[in-house]
XYZ file of C-alpha atoms in Angstrom:
595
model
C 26.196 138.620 46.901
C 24.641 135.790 48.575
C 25.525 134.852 52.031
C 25.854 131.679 53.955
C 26.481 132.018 58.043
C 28.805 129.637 59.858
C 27.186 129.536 63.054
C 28.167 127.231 66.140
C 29.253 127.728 69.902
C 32.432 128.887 70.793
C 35.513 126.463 70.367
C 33.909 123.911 67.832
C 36.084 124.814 65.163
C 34.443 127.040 63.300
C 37.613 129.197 62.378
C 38.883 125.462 60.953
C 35.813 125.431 58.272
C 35.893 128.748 57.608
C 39.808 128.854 56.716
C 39.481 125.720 54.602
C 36.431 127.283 52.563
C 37.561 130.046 52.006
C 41.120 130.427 52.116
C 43.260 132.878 54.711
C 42.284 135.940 52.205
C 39.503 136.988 54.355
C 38.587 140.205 55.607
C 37.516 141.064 59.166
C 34.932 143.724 59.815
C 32.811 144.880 62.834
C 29.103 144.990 63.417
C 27.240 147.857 62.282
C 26.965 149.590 65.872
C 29.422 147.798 67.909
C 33.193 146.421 67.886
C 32.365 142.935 67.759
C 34.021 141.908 64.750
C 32.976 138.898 62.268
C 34.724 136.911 59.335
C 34.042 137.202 56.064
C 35.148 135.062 52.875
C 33.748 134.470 49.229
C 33.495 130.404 48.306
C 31.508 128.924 45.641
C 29.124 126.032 45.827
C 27.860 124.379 42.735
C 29.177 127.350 40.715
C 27.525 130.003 42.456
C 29.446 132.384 44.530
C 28.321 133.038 48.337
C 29.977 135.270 50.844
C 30.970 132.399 54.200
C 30.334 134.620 57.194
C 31.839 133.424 60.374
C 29.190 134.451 62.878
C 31.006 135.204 66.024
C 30.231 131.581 68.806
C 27.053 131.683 70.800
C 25.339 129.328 73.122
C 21.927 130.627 72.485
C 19.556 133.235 70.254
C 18.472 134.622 73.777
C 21.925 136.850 74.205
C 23.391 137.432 76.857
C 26.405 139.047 75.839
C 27.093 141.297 73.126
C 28.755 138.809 70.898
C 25.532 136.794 70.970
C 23.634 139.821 70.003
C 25.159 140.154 67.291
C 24.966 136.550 66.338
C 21.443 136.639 66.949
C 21.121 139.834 64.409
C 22.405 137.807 61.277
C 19.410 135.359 62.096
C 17.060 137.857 62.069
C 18.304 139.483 59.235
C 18.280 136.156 56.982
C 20.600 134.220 54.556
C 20.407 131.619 51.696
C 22.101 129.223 54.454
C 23.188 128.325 57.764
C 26.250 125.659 58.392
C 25.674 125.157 61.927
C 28.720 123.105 63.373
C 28.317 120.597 66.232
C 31.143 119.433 68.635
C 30.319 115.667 68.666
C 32.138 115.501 71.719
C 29.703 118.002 73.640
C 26.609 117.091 71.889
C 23.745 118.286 74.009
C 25.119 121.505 75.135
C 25.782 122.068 70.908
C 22.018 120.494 69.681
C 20.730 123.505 72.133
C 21.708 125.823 69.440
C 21.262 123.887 66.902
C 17.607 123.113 67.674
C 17.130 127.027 68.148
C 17.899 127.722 65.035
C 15.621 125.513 63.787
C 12.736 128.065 64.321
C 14.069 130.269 61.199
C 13.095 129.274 58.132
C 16.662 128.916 56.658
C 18.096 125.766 54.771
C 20.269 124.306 57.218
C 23.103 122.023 57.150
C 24.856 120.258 60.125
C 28.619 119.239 60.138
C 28.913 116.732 63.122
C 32.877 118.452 64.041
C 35.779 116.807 66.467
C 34.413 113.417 65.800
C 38.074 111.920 66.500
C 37.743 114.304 70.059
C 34.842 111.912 70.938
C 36.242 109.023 69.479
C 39.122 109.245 72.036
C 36.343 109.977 74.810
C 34.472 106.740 73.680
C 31.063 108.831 72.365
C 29.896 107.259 69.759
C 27.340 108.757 67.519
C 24.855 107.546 64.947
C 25.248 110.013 62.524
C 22.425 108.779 60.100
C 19.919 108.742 63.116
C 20.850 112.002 64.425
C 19.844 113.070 60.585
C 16.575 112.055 61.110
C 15.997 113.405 64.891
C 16.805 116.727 63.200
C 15.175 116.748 59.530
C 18.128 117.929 58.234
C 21.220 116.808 56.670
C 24.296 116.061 59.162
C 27.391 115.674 58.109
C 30.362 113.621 59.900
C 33.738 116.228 59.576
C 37.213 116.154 61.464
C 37.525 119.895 60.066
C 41.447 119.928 60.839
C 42.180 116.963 59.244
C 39.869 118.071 55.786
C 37.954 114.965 56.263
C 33.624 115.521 55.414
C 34.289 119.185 54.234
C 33.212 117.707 50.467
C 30.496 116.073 51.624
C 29.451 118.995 53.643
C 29.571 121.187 50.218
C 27.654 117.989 48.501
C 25.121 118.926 51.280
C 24.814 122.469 50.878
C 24.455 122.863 47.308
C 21.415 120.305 47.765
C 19.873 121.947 50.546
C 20.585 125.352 48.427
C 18.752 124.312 45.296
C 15.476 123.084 47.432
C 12.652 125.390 47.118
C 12.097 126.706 50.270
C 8.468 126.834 51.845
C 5.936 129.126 50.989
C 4.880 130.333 54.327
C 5.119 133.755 56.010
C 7.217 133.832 59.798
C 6.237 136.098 62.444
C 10.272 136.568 62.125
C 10.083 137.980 58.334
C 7.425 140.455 59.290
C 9.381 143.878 58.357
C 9.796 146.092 61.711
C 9.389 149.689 59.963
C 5.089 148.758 59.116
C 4.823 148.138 63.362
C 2.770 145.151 62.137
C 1.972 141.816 63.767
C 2.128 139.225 60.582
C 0.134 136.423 61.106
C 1.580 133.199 60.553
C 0.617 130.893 57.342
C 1.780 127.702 57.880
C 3.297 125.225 55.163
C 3.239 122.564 57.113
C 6.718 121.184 56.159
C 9.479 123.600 57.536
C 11.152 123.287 60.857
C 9.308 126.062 62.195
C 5.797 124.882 61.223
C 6.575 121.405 62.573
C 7.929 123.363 66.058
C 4.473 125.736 66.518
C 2.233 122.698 65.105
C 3.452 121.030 69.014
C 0.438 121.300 71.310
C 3.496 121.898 73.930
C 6.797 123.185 72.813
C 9.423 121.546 74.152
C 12.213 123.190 75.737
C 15.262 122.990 74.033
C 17.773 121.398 76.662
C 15.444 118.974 77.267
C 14.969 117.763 73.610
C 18.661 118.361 73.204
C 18.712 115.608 75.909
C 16.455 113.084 74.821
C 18.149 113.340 71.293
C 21.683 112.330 72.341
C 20.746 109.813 75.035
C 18.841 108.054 71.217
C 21.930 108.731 69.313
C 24.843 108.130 70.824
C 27.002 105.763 73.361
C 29.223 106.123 75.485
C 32.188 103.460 76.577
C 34.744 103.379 79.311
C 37.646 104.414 77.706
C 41.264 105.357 78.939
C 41.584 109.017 78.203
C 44.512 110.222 75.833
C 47.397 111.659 76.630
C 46.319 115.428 75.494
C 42.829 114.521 77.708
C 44.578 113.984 81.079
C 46.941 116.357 80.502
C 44.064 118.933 80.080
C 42.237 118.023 82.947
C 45.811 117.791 84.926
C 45.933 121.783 83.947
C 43.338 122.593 86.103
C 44.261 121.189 89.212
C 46.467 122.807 91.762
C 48.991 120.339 91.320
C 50.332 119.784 89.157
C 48.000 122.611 87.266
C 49.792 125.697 88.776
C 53.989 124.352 88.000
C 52.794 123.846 84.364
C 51.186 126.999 83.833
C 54.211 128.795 85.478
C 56.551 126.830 82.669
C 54.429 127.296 79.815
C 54.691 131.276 80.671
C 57.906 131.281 81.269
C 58.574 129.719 78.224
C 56.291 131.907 76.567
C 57.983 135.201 78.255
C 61.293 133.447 76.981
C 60.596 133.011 73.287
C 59.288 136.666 73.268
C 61.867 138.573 75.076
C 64.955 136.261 73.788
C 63.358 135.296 70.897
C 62.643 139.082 69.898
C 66.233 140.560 70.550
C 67.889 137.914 68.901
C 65.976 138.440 65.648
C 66.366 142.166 66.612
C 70.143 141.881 66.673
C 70.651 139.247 63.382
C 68.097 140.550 61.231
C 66.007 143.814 61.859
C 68.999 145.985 62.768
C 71.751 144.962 60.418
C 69.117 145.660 57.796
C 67.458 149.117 59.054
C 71.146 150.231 59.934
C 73.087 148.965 56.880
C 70.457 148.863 54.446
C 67.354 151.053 54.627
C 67.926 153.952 56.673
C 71.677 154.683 54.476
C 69.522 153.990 51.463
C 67.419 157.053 52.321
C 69.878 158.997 53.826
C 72.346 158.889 50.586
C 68.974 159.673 48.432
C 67.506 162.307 50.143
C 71.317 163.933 51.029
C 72.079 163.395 46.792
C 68.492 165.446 46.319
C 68.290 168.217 48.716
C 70.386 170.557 50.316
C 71.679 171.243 54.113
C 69.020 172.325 56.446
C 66.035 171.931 58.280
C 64.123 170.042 55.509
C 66.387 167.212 54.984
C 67.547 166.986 58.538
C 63.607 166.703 59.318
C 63.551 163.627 56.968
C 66.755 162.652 57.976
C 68.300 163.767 60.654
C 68.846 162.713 64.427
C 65.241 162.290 64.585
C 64.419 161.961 60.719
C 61.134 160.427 59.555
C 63.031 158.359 57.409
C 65.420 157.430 60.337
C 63.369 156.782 63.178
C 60.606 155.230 61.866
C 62.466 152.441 60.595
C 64.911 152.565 63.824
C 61.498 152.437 66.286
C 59.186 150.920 64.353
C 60.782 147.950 62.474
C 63.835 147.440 64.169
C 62.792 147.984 67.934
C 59.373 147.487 67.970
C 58.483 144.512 65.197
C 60.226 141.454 66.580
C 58.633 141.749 69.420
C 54.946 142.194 68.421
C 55.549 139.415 66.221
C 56.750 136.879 68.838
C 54.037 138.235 70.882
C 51.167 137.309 68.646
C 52.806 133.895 67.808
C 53.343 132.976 70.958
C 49.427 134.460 72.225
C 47.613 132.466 68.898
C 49.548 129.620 69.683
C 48.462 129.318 73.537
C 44.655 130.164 72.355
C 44.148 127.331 69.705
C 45.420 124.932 72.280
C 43.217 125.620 74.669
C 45.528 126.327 77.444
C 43.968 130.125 78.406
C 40.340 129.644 79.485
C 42.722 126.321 81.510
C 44.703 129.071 83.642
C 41.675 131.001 84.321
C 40.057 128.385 85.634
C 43.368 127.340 87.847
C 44.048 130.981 89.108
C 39.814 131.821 89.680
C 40.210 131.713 93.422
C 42.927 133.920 93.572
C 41.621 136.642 90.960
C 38.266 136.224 92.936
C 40.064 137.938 95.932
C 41.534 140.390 93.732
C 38.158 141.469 93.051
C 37.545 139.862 89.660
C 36.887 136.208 88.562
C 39.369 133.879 86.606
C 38.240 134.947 82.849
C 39.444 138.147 83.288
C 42.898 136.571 83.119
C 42.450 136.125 79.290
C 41.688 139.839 78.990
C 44.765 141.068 80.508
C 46.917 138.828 79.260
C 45.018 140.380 75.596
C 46.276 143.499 77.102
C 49.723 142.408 76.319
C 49.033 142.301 73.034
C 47.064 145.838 72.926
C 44.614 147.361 75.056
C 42.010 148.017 72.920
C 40.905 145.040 71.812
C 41.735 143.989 75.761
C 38.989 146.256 76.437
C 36.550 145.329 74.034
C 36.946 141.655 74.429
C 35.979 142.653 78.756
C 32.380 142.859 76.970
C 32.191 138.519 77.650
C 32.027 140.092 81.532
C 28.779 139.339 82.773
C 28.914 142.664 84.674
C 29.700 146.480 84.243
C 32.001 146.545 87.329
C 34.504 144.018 86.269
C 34.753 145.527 83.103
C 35.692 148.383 84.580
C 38.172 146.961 87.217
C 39.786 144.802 84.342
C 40.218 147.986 81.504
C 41.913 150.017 85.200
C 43.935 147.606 86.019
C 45.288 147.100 81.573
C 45.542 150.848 81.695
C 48.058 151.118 84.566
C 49.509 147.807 85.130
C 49.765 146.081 81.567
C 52.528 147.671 79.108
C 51.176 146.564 75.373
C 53.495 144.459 73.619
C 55.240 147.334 71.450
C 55.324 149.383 74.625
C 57.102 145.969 76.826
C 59.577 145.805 73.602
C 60.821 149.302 73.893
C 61.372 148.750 76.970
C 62.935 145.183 77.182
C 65.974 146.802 75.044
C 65.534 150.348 77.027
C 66.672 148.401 80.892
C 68.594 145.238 79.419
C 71.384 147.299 78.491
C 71.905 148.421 81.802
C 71.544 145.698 84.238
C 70.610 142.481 84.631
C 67.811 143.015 87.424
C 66.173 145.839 85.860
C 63.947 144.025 83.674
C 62.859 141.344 86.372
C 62.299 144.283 88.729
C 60.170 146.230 86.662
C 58.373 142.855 85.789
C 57.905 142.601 89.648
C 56.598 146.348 89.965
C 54.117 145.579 87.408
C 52.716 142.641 89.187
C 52.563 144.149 92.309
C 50.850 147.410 90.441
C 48.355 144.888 88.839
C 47.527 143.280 92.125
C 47.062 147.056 93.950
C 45.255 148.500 90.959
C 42.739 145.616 90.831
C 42.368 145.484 94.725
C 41.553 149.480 94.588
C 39.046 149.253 91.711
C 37.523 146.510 92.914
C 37.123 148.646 96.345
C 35.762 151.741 94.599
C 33.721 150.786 91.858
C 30.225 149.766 92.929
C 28.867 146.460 91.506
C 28.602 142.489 92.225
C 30.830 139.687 90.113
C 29.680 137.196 89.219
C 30.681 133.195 89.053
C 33.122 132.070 86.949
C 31.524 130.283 83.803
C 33.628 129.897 81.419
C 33.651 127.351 78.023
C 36.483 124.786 78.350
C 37.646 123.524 75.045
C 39.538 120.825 74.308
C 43.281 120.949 74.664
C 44.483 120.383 71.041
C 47.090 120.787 68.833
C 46.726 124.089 66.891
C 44.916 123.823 63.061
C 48.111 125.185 60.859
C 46.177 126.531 58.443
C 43.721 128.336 60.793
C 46.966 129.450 63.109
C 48.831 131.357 60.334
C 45.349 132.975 59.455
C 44.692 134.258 62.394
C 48.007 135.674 62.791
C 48.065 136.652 59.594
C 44.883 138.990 60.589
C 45.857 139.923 64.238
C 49.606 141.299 62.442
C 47.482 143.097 59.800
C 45.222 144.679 62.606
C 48.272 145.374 64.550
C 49.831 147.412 61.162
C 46.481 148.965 60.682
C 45.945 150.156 64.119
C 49.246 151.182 65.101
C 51.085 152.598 62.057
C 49.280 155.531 61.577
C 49.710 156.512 64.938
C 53.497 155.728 65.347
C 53.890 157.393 61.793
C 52.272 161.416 63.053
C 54.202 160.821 66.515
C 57.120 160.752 64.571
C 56.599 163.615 62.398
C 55.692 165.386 65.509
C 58.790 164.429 67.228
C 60.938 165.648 63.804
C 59.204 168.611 63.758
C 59.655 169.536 67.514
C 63.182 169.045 67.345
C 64.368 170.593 64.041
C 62.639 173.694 64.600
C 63.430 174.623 68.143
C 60.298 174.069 70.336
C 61.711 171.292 71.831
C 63.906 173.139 73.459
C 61.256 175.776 74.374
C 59.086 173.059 76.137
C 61.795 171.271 77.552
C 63.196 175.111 79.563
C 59.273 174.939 80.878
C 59.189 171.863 81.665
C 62.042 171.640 83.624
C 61.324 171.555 87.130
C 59.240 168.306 86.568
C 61.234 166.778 84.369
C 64.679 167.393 85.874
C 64.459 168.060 89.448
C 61.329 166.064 90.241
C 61.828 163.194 88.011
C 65.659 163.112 87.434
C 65.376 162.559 83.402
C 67.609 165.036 81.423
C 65.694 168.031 79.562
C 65.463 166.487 76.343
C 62.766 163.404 77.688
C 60.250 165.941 77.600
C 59.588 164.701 74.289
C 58.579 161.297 75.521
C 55.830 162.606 77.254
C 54.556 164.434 74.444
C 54.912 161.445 71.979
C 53.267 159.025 74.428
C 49.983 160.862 74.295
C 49.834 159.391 70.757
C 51.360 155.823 71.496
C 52.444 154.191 74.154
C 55.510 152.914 73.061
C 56.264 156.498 71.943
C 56.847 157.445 75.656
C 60.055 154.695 76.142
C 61.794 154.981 72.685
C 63.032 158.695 72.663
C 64.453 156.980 75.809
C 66.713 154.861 74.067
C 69.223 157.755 72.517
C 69.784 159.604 75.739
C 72.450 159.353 77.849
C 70.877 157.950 80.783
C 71.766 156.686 84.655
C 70.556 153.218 85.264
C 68.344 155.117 87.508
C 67.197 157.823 85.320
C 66.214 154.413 82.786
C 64.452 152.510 85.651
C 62.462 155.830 86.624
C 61.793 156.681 82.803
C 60.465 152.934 82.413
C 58.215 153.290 85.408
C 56.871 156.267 84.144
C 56.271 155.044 80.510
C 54.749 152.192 82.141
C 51.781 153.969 84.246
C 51.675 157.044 81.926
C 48.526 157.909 80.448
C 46.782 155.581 77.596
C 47.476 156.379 74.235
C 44.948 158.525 72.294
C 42.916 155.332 70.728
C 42.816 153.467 74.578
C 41.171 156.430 75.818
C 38.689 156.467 72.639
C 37.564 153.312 73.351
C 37.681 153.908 76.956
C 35.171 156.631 76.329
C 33.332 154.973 73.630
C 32.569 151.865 76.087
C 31.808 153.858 79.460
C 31.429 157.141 79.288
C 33.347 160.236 78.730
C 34.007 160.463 82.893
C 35.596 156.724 83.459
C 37.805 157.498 80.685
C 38.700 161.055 82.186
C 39.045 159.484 85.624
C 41.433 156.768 84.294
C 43.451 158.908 82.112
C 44.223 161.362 84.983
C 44.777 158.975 87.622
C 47.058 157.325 85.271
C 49.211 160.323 84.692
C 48.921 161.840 88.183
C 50.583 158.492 89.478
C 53.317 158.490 86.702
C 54.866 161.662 87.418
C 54.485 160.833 91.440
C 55.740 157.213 91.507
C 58.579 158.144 89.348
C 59.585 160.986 91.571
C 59.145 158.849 94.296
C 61.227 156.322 92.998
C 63.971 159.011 91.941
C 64.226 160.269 95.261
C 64.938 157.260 96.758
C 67.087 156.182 94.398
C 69.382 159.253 95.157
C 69.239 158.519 98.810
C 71.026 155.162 97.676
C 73.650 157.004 94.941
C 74.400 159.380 97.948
């Protein structure tokens, strides 16, 4: 099928066009060689189907991240199309881009994007002169509201059905032949017209000249949504309304998820699904192991409704909702802007802050998205400090209903002890890994109201990544943790294990089991947890131990996948040699207080 790219820098909307052309049925797939995933949707224009691919944002083809590599590889390896989209309100650093890509010889269309952005920042723009600065059709759009997108199809299919150029590119030369092809110019296409300059012209500065000829700008009183974006990074009164916005945000997950917890998910896992099962697979089979593995006190039909769905679900859910909803508006790269001086003397700079707070969300693609980084060390110091410091969001529900029914303090004190672990973990990593940081540069985008249409899709992808990713996992620790305890080894494992897991850590036998499930899944390591009999200290010390305990099988994959077999190693066992000793600690102190 033939394939048109979306291409733009980051935060012009892209997501916007690409939702509204092709619908939310879209399916996300990585790069052949890396993680950096892309967008992909079918859409037909003038009765021809294409496949839209969403080419992940880039400021230039000269990469300097990964992302832009990969950007810069669908160039190179061609299309019928390009829909390159301009934020009118940040025209020059956009026409940089734009005039880069240019030097393809690919039918290119323009869609001038956020015109009612620079509308409220007084930038006007002559859209029919800007047309003919770049020899190519541009099209006015406010993507959100649907306003130019059928003009910009109008556009395509015209610039689609014009014969392109006979020339040959030094670009189109095949790489396997090793063969320098000479190029034959036509004399009409934006490339010919760029090498027939008897001095090319750097980009910024034609970018330059271009909008100081096509556009105006007036003194204007900024809007509301304006100030209040620029308020957000000041100190005052920048650092009170990020604190309120994540306390509200901590709010609607934790309160939001055990209330749907208690009025939905349970009532129907414990009086609908799980008695469903339990009277069909009781009607079929006889008494014994078999059935009491499917469903019994730790049934696969039992406990992977009871852990999955019912304790783990609302949460994630909230989560994601709450994350997608914070990242359309712009607030995130606000906050790590705000908090840059701080994280700079934590060893890291301000960006990292939207990694970790990914991290909340999973650490995986935490860890992949540290690849914006502009060096090796802070990657490195941000995936230590996830691993240790930053429970994923199934892992913080598990254990949001493991201390809550204990005391009220629990939960803000293990909140605390992760802070204070992210702030000691960062400060060490930063000490022993070799390496500069550098500045903070970071893209600031508008602070606007979230697109519906492109919010629900990219929930709608991050749950189905979440259900893809996780599932499987959850699903064998299960089985594992059915199969341990109907046929006896539990017990076996739990008479060796004994000394650490009693007397050093204080946990009854039978926890052994969540350190055997955690190797698969985080969350695995808290909700065995949750049908003990436990102390409010034996809970608090469990938590704390599922909290630092090693990364699950798929962190330490990537892990190894990004940096080597002996980071991962050196993470992993650092992460499980402090565990079992902070825990103990902990224990023993707590004891002192109990005695």
């Amino acid at each position: 099928m033939s394939r048109i790219l979306l291409m733009g820098n980051p935060n012009v909307g892209k997501s916007i066009f690409f939702t509204e052309l092709t619908g939310i049925h879209a399916i996300s797939s990585n790069y052949a060689g890396s993680t950096v995933s892309f967008m992909e949707g079918s859409f037909t224009v003038g009765g021809k189907e294409y496949t839209l691919i969403d080419v992940p944002g880039t400021y230039s083809l000269t990469p300097s991240s990964e992302a832009e590599a990969v950007a810069t590889s669908f160039m190179e390896s061609g299309a019928q199309a390009i829909i390159c989209v301009l934020d009118a309100s940040n025209l020059e650093r956009n026409l940089c881009l734009g005039l880069e890509l240019q030097q393809y010889n690919i039918p290119l269309v323009y869609a001038l994007n956020l015109l009612d952005v620079a509308d409220r920042h007084g930038i006007t723009i002559n859209t029919k002169l800007l047309e003919q600065e770049l020899d190519a059709p541009v099209v006015p759009t406010v993507a959100a509201k649907r306003q130019g997108l059928d003009e910009l199809i109008t556009k395509l299919e015209m610039v689609l059905n014009t014969p392109k150029t006979d020339c040959i590119h030094p670009t189109e030369a095949k790489p396997e032949t090793n063969q320098e092809i000479e190029h034959i110019s036509c004399g009409n296409c934006s490339l010919c017209r760029f090498n027939s300059q008897k001095e090319p012209v750097d980009a910024w500065v034609k970018a330059k000249e271009i909008v100081r000829r096509v556009s105006n700008k007036n003194d204007i009183r900024l809007s509301f949504m304006d100030r209040l974006g620029e308020a957000m990074m000041k100190p005052m009164p920048g650092i009170p309304i990020a604190f309120l916005v994540m306390a509200i945000a901590i709010g609607v997950v934790i309160g939001g998820g055990r209330g749907l917890r208690a009025l939905f998910f349970l009532p129907l896992v414990n009086g609908v699904i799980v008695p469903f099962f339990r009277n069909l697979f009781t009607a079929l089979l006889p008494e014994g192991m078999f059935l009491n593995i499917l469903v019994g006190e730790f049934g696969i039909f039992v406990i992977s409704f009871e852990w999955i769905l019912a304790l783990i679900f609302p949460y994630v859910l909230l989560f994601y909702i709450v994350f997608t909803f914070l990242e359309d508006t712009g607030f995130l790269p606000r906050i790590s802007v705000l908090f840059d001086n701080i994280m700079r003397k934590l060893g890291v700079q301000g960006g990292s802050l939207i990694h970790m707070l990914m991290g909340y969300g999973c650490a995986v693609p935490a860890i992949i998205g540290s690849r914006a980084a502009t060096s090796r060390k802070e990657r490195i110091v941000i995936s230590a400090a996830i691993c240790f410091a930053v429970p994923c969001i199934s892992q913080s529900g598990a254990l949001i209903v493991l201390l809550a029914g204990y005391a009220w303090w629990m939960l803000p004190a293990m909140i605390l002890f992760s802070l204070l672990l992210f702030v000691a973990v960062t400060l060490i990593a930063g000490k022993l890994v070799k390496g500069t940081i550098d500045p903070l540069v970071i893209e600031i985008p508008n602070l606007l109201i979230p697109n519906p249409k492109s919010f629900v899709r990219k929930l709608i992808t991050r749950m189905k990544h979440f259900l893809k990713d996780a599932e499987v996992p959850m699903m064998i620790a299960i089985i594992i943790a059915a199969l341990l305890s109907e046929s006896g080894l539990l017990n076996i494992i739990a008479v060796y294990a004994q000394p650490l897991v009693t007397y050093w850590l204080g946990l009854p036998a039978e926890a052994v089991i969540a350190l055997i499930l955690g190797i698969v899944r985080r969350e695995m390591s808290v909700a065995p947890l949750l049908v003990l009999d436990l102390t409010a200290l034996q809970a608090f010390v469990g938590g704390v131990v599922s909290l630092l305990y090693l990364p699950c099988l798929s962190v330490f994959a990537i892990l190894a996948k990004e940096f080597k077999i002996k980071i991962a190693l050196t993470i992993t066992l650092s992460t499980i040699v402090m565990a079992l000793f902070v825990g103990g600690l902990i224990n023993r102190i707590g004891q002192l207080f109990i005695a």
